[in-house]
Amino acid sequence: MPAASRQPPVRLATRAIILREGRLLLVNAWKGRSHLWCAPGGGVEPHASLPDNLRREVHEETGLDVAVGAPCLVNEFHDPTGPFHQVDIYFRCRLLKGDPDGDWTDPEGVVSMRRWVTRAQMAALRVKPDSLAAVAWRDPGAPAYDPLEPILR
């Protein structure tokens, strides 16, 4: 394939669905911005399992330690006008330790805000993926697939 037409590889990421007292943990999706919220998690590193990657990312982004459970959603998003394409695998997680309401610092400086929201509160926020609320508050079962959707800016 000619160098000019090479696309970067599809990015793989893991994300955590963490419910506590009927509230879902959300984090800001972009550094220093609060207009878009998502579940905590991030890109996978080679030679580590998906659950190990997710435990690392959740701890970095929230200061919390979690037990990683079953996968519950596969979500794809992309930039239709550019090369970016990401696949997120969401896992149900359980809080093990850490202060869910305390201060922390993301060592990568991406996540600076986190919040625990009810489903009603979440409806008033801009959250991605669109199916996150439905998946988070449904009974565990077979994983859902959320088809390719355009990235939001």
PDB file of C-alpha atoms in Angstrom:
ATOM      1  CA  MET A   1       0.000   0.000   0.000  1.00  0.00           C
ATOM      2  CA  PRO A   2       1.470   3.418  -0.894  1.00  0.00           C
ATOM      3  CA  ALA A   3       2.518   5.520   2.106  1.00  0.00           C
ATOM      4  CA  ALA A   4       0.148   8.351   1.186  1.00  0.00           C
ATOM      5  CA  SER A   5      -2.907   6.094   1.420  1.00  0.00           C
ATOM      6  CA  ARG A   6      -2.034   4.341   4.691  1.00  0.00           C
ATOM      7  CA  GLN A   7      -4.537   4.843   7.446  1.00  0.00           C
ATOM      8  CA  PRO A   8      -3.621   4.611  11.120  1.00  0.00           C
ATOM      9  CA  PRO A   9      -4.834   1.438  12.779  1.00  0.00           C
ATOM     10  CA  VAL A  10      -8.208   1.330  14.459  1.00  0.00           C
ATOM     11  CA  ARG A  11      -7.725   2.358  18.093  1.00  0.00           C
ATOM     12  CA  LEU A  12      -8.941  -0.128  20.716  1.00  0.00           C
ATOM     13  CA  ALA A  13     -10.057   1.131  24.121  1.00  0.00           C
ATOM     14  CA  THR A  14     -11.741  -0.230  27.237  1.00  0.00           C
ATOM     15  CA  ARG A  15     -14.328   1.589  29.344  1.00  0.00           C
ATOM     16  CA  ALA A  16     -15.932   0.946  32.730  1.00  0.00           C
ATOM     17  CA  ILE A  17     -19.578   0.965  33.691  1.00  0.00           C
ATOM     18  CA  ILE A  18     -19.455   1.633  37.436  1.00  0.00           C
ATOM     19  CA  LEU A  19     -22.742   2.061  39.303  1.00  0.00           C
ATOM     20  CA  ARG A  20     -22.838   3.146  42.952  1.00  0.00           C
ATOM     21  CA  GLU A  21     -26.098   3.741  44.781  1.00  0.00           C
ATOM     22  CA  GLY A  22     -27.962   3.976  41.466  1.00  0.00           C
ATOM     23  CA  ARG A  23     -25.505   6.501  40.011  1.00  0.00           C
ATOM     24  CA  LEU A  24     -23.153   6.017  37.066  1.00  0.00           C
ATOM     25  CA  LEU A  25     -19.602   7.365  37.091  1.00  0.00           C
ATOM     26  CA  LEU A  26     -18.854   9.744  34.194  1.00  0.00           C
ATOM     27  CA  VAL A  27     -15.697  11.671  33.344  1.00  0.00           C
ATOM     28  CA  ASN A  28     -14.985  14.574  31.008  1.00  0.00           C
ATOM     29  CA  ALA A  29     -14.097  13.208  27.593  1.00  0.00           C
ATOM     30  CA  TRP A  30     -11.526  15.832  26.624  1.00  0.00           C
ATOM     31  CA  LYS A  31      -8.857  17.674  28.529  1.00  0.00           C
ATOM     32  CA  GLY A  32     -10.237  20.748  30.286  1.00  0.00           C
ATOM     33  CA  ARG A  33     -13.701  20.481  28.757  1.00  0.00           C
ATOM     34  CA  SER A  34     -16.983  19.582  30.397  1.00  0.00           C
ATOM     35  CA  HIS A  35     -19.351  19.669  27.423  1.00  0.00           C
ATOM     36  CA  LEU A  36     -18.981  15.954  26.657  1.00  0.00           C
ATOM     37  CA  TRP A  37     -19.057  13.110  29.180  1.00  0.00           C
ATOM     38  CA  CYS A  38     -18.194   9.415  28.894  1.00  0.00           C
ATOM     39  CA  ALA A  39     -17.423   6.374  31.018  1.00  0.00           C
ATOM     40  CA  PRO A  40     -13.858   6.204  32.379  1.00  0.00           C
ATOM     41  CA  GLY A  41     -11.296   4.187  30.427  1.00  0.00           C
ATOM     42  CA  GLY A  42      -8.896   4.545  27.556  1.00  0.00           C
ATOM     43  CA  GLY A  43      -6.605   3.032  24.998  1.00  0.00           C
ATOM     44  CA  VAL A  44      -5.202  -0.441  25.465  1.00  0.00           C
ATOM     45  CA  GLU A  45      -1.497  -1.108  25.692  1.00  0.00           C
ATOM     46  CA  PRO A  46       0.011  -4.194  24.034  1.00  0.00           C
ATOM     47  CA  HIS A  47       0.782  -7.299  26.091  1.00  0.00           C
ATOM     48  CA  ALA A  48      -1.761  -6.520  28.818  1.00  0.00           C
ATOM     49  CA  SER A  49      -5.228  -8.053  29.003  1.00  0.00           C
ATOM     50  CA  LEU A  50      -8.284  -5.895  28.382  1.00  0.00           C
ATOM     51  CA  PRO A  51      -9.275  -6.083  32.089  1.00  0.00           C
ATOM     52  CA  ASP A  52      -5.733  -5.134  33.165  1.00  0.00           C
ATOM     53  CA  ASN A  53      -5.774  -2.177  30.775  1.00  0.00           C
ATOM     54  CA  LEU A  54      -9.137  -1.093  32.130  1.00  0.00           C
ATOM     55  CA  ARG A  55      -8.050  -1.331  35.778  1.00  0.00           C
ATOM     56  CA  ARG A  56      -5.031   0.843  34.948  1.00  0.00           C
ATOM     57  CA  GLU A  57      -7.075   3.431  33.048  1.00  0.00           C
ATOM     58  CA  VAL A  58      -9.799   3.681  35.705  1.00  0.00           C
ATOM     59  CA  HIS A  59      -7.189   4.170  38.419  1.00  0.00           C
ATOM     60  CA  GLU A  60      -5.348   6.836  36.379  1.00  0.00           C
ATOM     61  CA  GLU A  61      -8.530   8.718  35.488  1.00  0.00           C
ATOM     62  CA  THR A  62     -10.391   8.462  38.801  1.00  0.00           C
ATOM     63  CA  GLY A  63      -8.051   7.216  41.534  1.00  0.00           C
ATOM     64  CA  LEU A  64     -10.395   4.258  42.062  1.00  0.00           C
ATOM     65  CA  ASP A  65      -9.630   0.538  42.026  1.00  0.00           C
ATOM     66  CA  VAL A  66     -12.214  -1.705  40.386  1.00  0.00           C
ATOM     67  CA  ALA A  67     -12.966  -5.358  39.802  1.00  0.00           C
ATOM     68  CA  VAL A  68     -13.617  -5.846  36.092  1.00  0.00           C
ATOM     69  CA  GLY A  69     -16.623  -7.968  35.236  1.00  0.00           C
ATOM     70  CA  ALA A  70     -18.268  -9.066  32.020  1.00  0.00           C
ATOM     71  CA  PRO A  71     -18.241  -7.065  28.799  1.00  0.00           C
ATOM     72  CA  CYS A  72     -21.576  -5.364  28.158  1.00  0.00           C
ATOM     73  CA  LEU A  73     -21.156  -3.127  25.093  1.00  0.00           C
ATOM     74  CA  VAL A  74     -19.043  -2.773  21.976  1.00  0.00           C
ATOM     75  CA  ASN A  75     -19.193   0.755  20.558  1.00  0.00           C
ATOM     76  CA  GLU A  76     -17.540   2.157  17.433  1.00  0.00           C
ATOM     77  CA  PHE A  77     -17.030   5.769  16.507  1.00  0.00           C
ATOM     78  CA  HIS A  78     -15.046   7.541  13.826  1.00  0.00           C
ATOM     79  CA  ASP A  79     -14.310  10.820  12.113  1.00  0.00           C
ATOM     80  CA  PRO A  80     -16.067  10.553   8.733  1.00  0.00           C
ATOM     81  CA  THR A  81     -13.789  13.263   7.317  1.00  0.00           C
ATOM     82  CA  GLY A  82     -10.521  11.946   8.732  1.00  0.00           C
ATOM     83  CA  PRO A  83      -8.617   8.799   9.650  1.00  0.00           C
ATOM     84  CA  PHE A  84      -9.760   8.411  13.275  1.00  0.00           C
ATOM     85  CA  HIS A  85     -11.686   5.212  14.129  1.00  0.00           C
ATOM     86  CA  GLN A  86     -12.030   3.760  17.637  1.00  0.00           C
ATOM     87  CA  VAL A  87     -13.651   0.645  19.068  1.00  0.00           C
ATOM     88  CA  ASP A  88     -14.564   0.780  22.772  1.00  0.00           C
ATOM     89  CA  ILE A  89     -15.302  -2.349  24.771  1.00  0.00           C
ATOM     90  CA  TYR A  90     -17.326  -1.597  27.901  1.00  0.00           C
ATOM     91  CA  PHE A  91     -17.157  -3.812  30.989  1.00  0.00           C
ATOM     92  CA  ARG A  92     -19.320  -3.848  34.079  1.00  0.00           C
ATOM     93  CA  CYS A  93     -17.091  -2.985  37.028  1.00  0.00           C
ATOM     94  CA  ARG A  94     -17.401  -2.963  40.797  1.00  0.00           C
ATOM     95  CA  LEU A  95     -15.728  -0.412  43.044  1.00  0.00           C
ATOM     96  CA  LEU A  96     -13.123  -2.050  45.302  1.00  0.00           C
ATOM     97  CA  LYS A  97     -11.338   0.861  46.941  1.00  0.00           C
ATOM     98  CA  GLY A  98     -10.613   4.538  46.708  1.00  0.00           C
ATOM     99  CA  ASP A  99     -12.612   7.608  47.653  1.00  0.00           C
ATOM    100  CA  PRO A 100     -15.428   7.841  45.093  1.00  0.00           C
ATOM    101  CA  ASP A 101     -15.985  11.507  45.941  1.00  0.00           C
ATOM    102  CA  GLY A 102     -12.424  12.553  46.808  1.00  0.00           C
ATOM    103  CA  ASP A 103      -9.759  14.472  44.974  1.00  0.00           C
ATOM    104  CA  TRP A 104      -7.329  12.852  42.564  1.00  0.00           C
ATOM    105  CA  THR A 105      -5.078  13.856  39.683  1.00  0.00           C
ATOM    106  CA  ASP A 106      -5.000  12.095  36.326  1.00  0.00           C
ATOM    107  CA  PRO A 107      -1.265  11.663  35.621  1.00  0.00           C
ATOM    108  CA  GLU A 108      -1.913  12.195  31.897  1.00  0.00           C
ATOM    109  CA  GLY A 109      -3.922  15.357  32.595  1.00  0.00           C
ATOM    110  CA  VAL A 110      -6.862  14.346  30.408  1.00  0.00           C
ATOM    111  CA  VAL A 111      -9.585  13.739  32.999  1.00  0.00           C
ATOM    112  CA  SER A 112     -10.102  16.674  35.329  1.00  0.00           C
ATOM    113  CA  MET A 113     -13.765  16.174  36.242  1.00  0.00           C
ATOM    114  CA  ARG A 114     -15.814  13.222  37.337  1.00  0.00           C
ATOM    115  CA  ARG A 115     -19.365  12.941  38.544  1.00  0.00           C
ATOM    116  CA  TRP A 116     -21.819  10.310  39.709  1.00  0.00           C
ATOM    117  CA  VAL A 117     -25.156  10.772  37.932  1.00  0.00           C
ATOM    118  CA  THR A 118     -28.613   9.272  38.057  1.00  0.00           C
ATOM    119  CA  ARG A 119     -30.246   8.242  34.823  1.00  0.00           C
ATOM    120  CA  ALA A 120     -32.439  11.358  34.989  1.00  0.00           C
ATOM    121  CA  GLN A 121     -29.409  13.633  35.505  1.00  0.00           C
ATOM    122  CA  MET A 122     -27.582  11.895  32.657  1.00  0.00           C
ATOM    123  CA  ALA A 123     -30.450  12.726  30.287  1.00  0.00           C
ATOM    124  CA  ALA A 124     -29.586  16.433  30.658  1.00  0.00           C
ATOM    125  CA  LEU A 125     -25.908  15.894  29.740  1.00  0.00           C
ATOM    126  CA  ARG A 126     -24.144  15.389  26.430  1.00  0.00           C
ATOM    127  CA  VAL A 127     -22.891  11.810  26.809  1.00  0.00           C
ATOM    128  CA  LYS A 128     -21.347   9.356  24.379  1.00  0.00           C
ATOM    129  CA  PRO A 129     -22.133   6.766  23.282  1.00  0.00           C
ATOM    130  CA  ASP A 130     -25.844   7.389  22.880  1.00  0.00           C
ATOM    131  CA  SER A 131     -26.599   3.891  24.212  1.00  0.00           C
ATOM    132  CA  LEU A 132     -24.631   4.312  27.479  1.00  0.00           C
ATOM    133  CA  ALA A 133     -27.619   4.926  29.767  1.00  0.00           C
ATOM    134  CA  ALA A 134     -29.635   2.058  28.322  1.00  0.00           C
ATOM    135  CA  VAL A 135     -26.719  -0.340  28.757  1.00  0.00           C
ATOM    136  CA  ALA A 136     -25.694   0.891  32.215  1.00  0.00           C
ATOM    137  CA  TRP A 137     -29.122   0.523  33.797  1.00  0.00           C
ATOM    138  CA  ARG A 138     -30.311  -2.641  32.092  1.00  0.00           C
ATOM    139  CA  ASP A 139     -30.041  -6.090  33.599  1.00  0.00           C
ATOM    140  CA  PRO A 140     -26.779  -7.793  32.649  1.00  0.00           C
ATOM    141  CA  GLY A 141     -27.147 -10.069  29.696  1.00  0.00           C
ATOM    142  CA  ALA A 142     -25.608 -10.495  26.306  1.00  0.00           C
ATOM    143  CA  PRO A 143     -23.324  -7.626  25.278  1.00  0.00           C
ATOM    144  CA  ALA A 144     -24.864  -4.948  23.084  1.00  0.00           C
ATOM    145  CA  TYR A 145     -23.378  -3.645  19.852  1.00  0.00           C
ATOM    146  CA  ASP A 146     -23.580   0.058  19.119  1.00  0.00           C
ATOM    147  CA  PRO A 147     -22.941   0.597  15.394  1.00  0.00           C
ATOM    148  CA  LEU A 148     -20.443   3.031  13.953  1.00  0.00           C
ATOM    149  CA  GLU A 149     -21.304   6.640  14.773  1.00  0.00           C
ATOM    150  CA  PRO A 150     -19.571   9.917  13.902  1.00  0.00           C
ATOM    151  CA  ILE A 151     -17.248  11.495  16.470  1.00  0.00           C
ATOM    152  CA  LEU A 152     -18.512  14.605  18.258  1.00  0.00           C
ATOM    153  CA  ARG A 153     -16.329  17.682  18.565  1.00  0.00           C
TER     154      ARG A 153
END
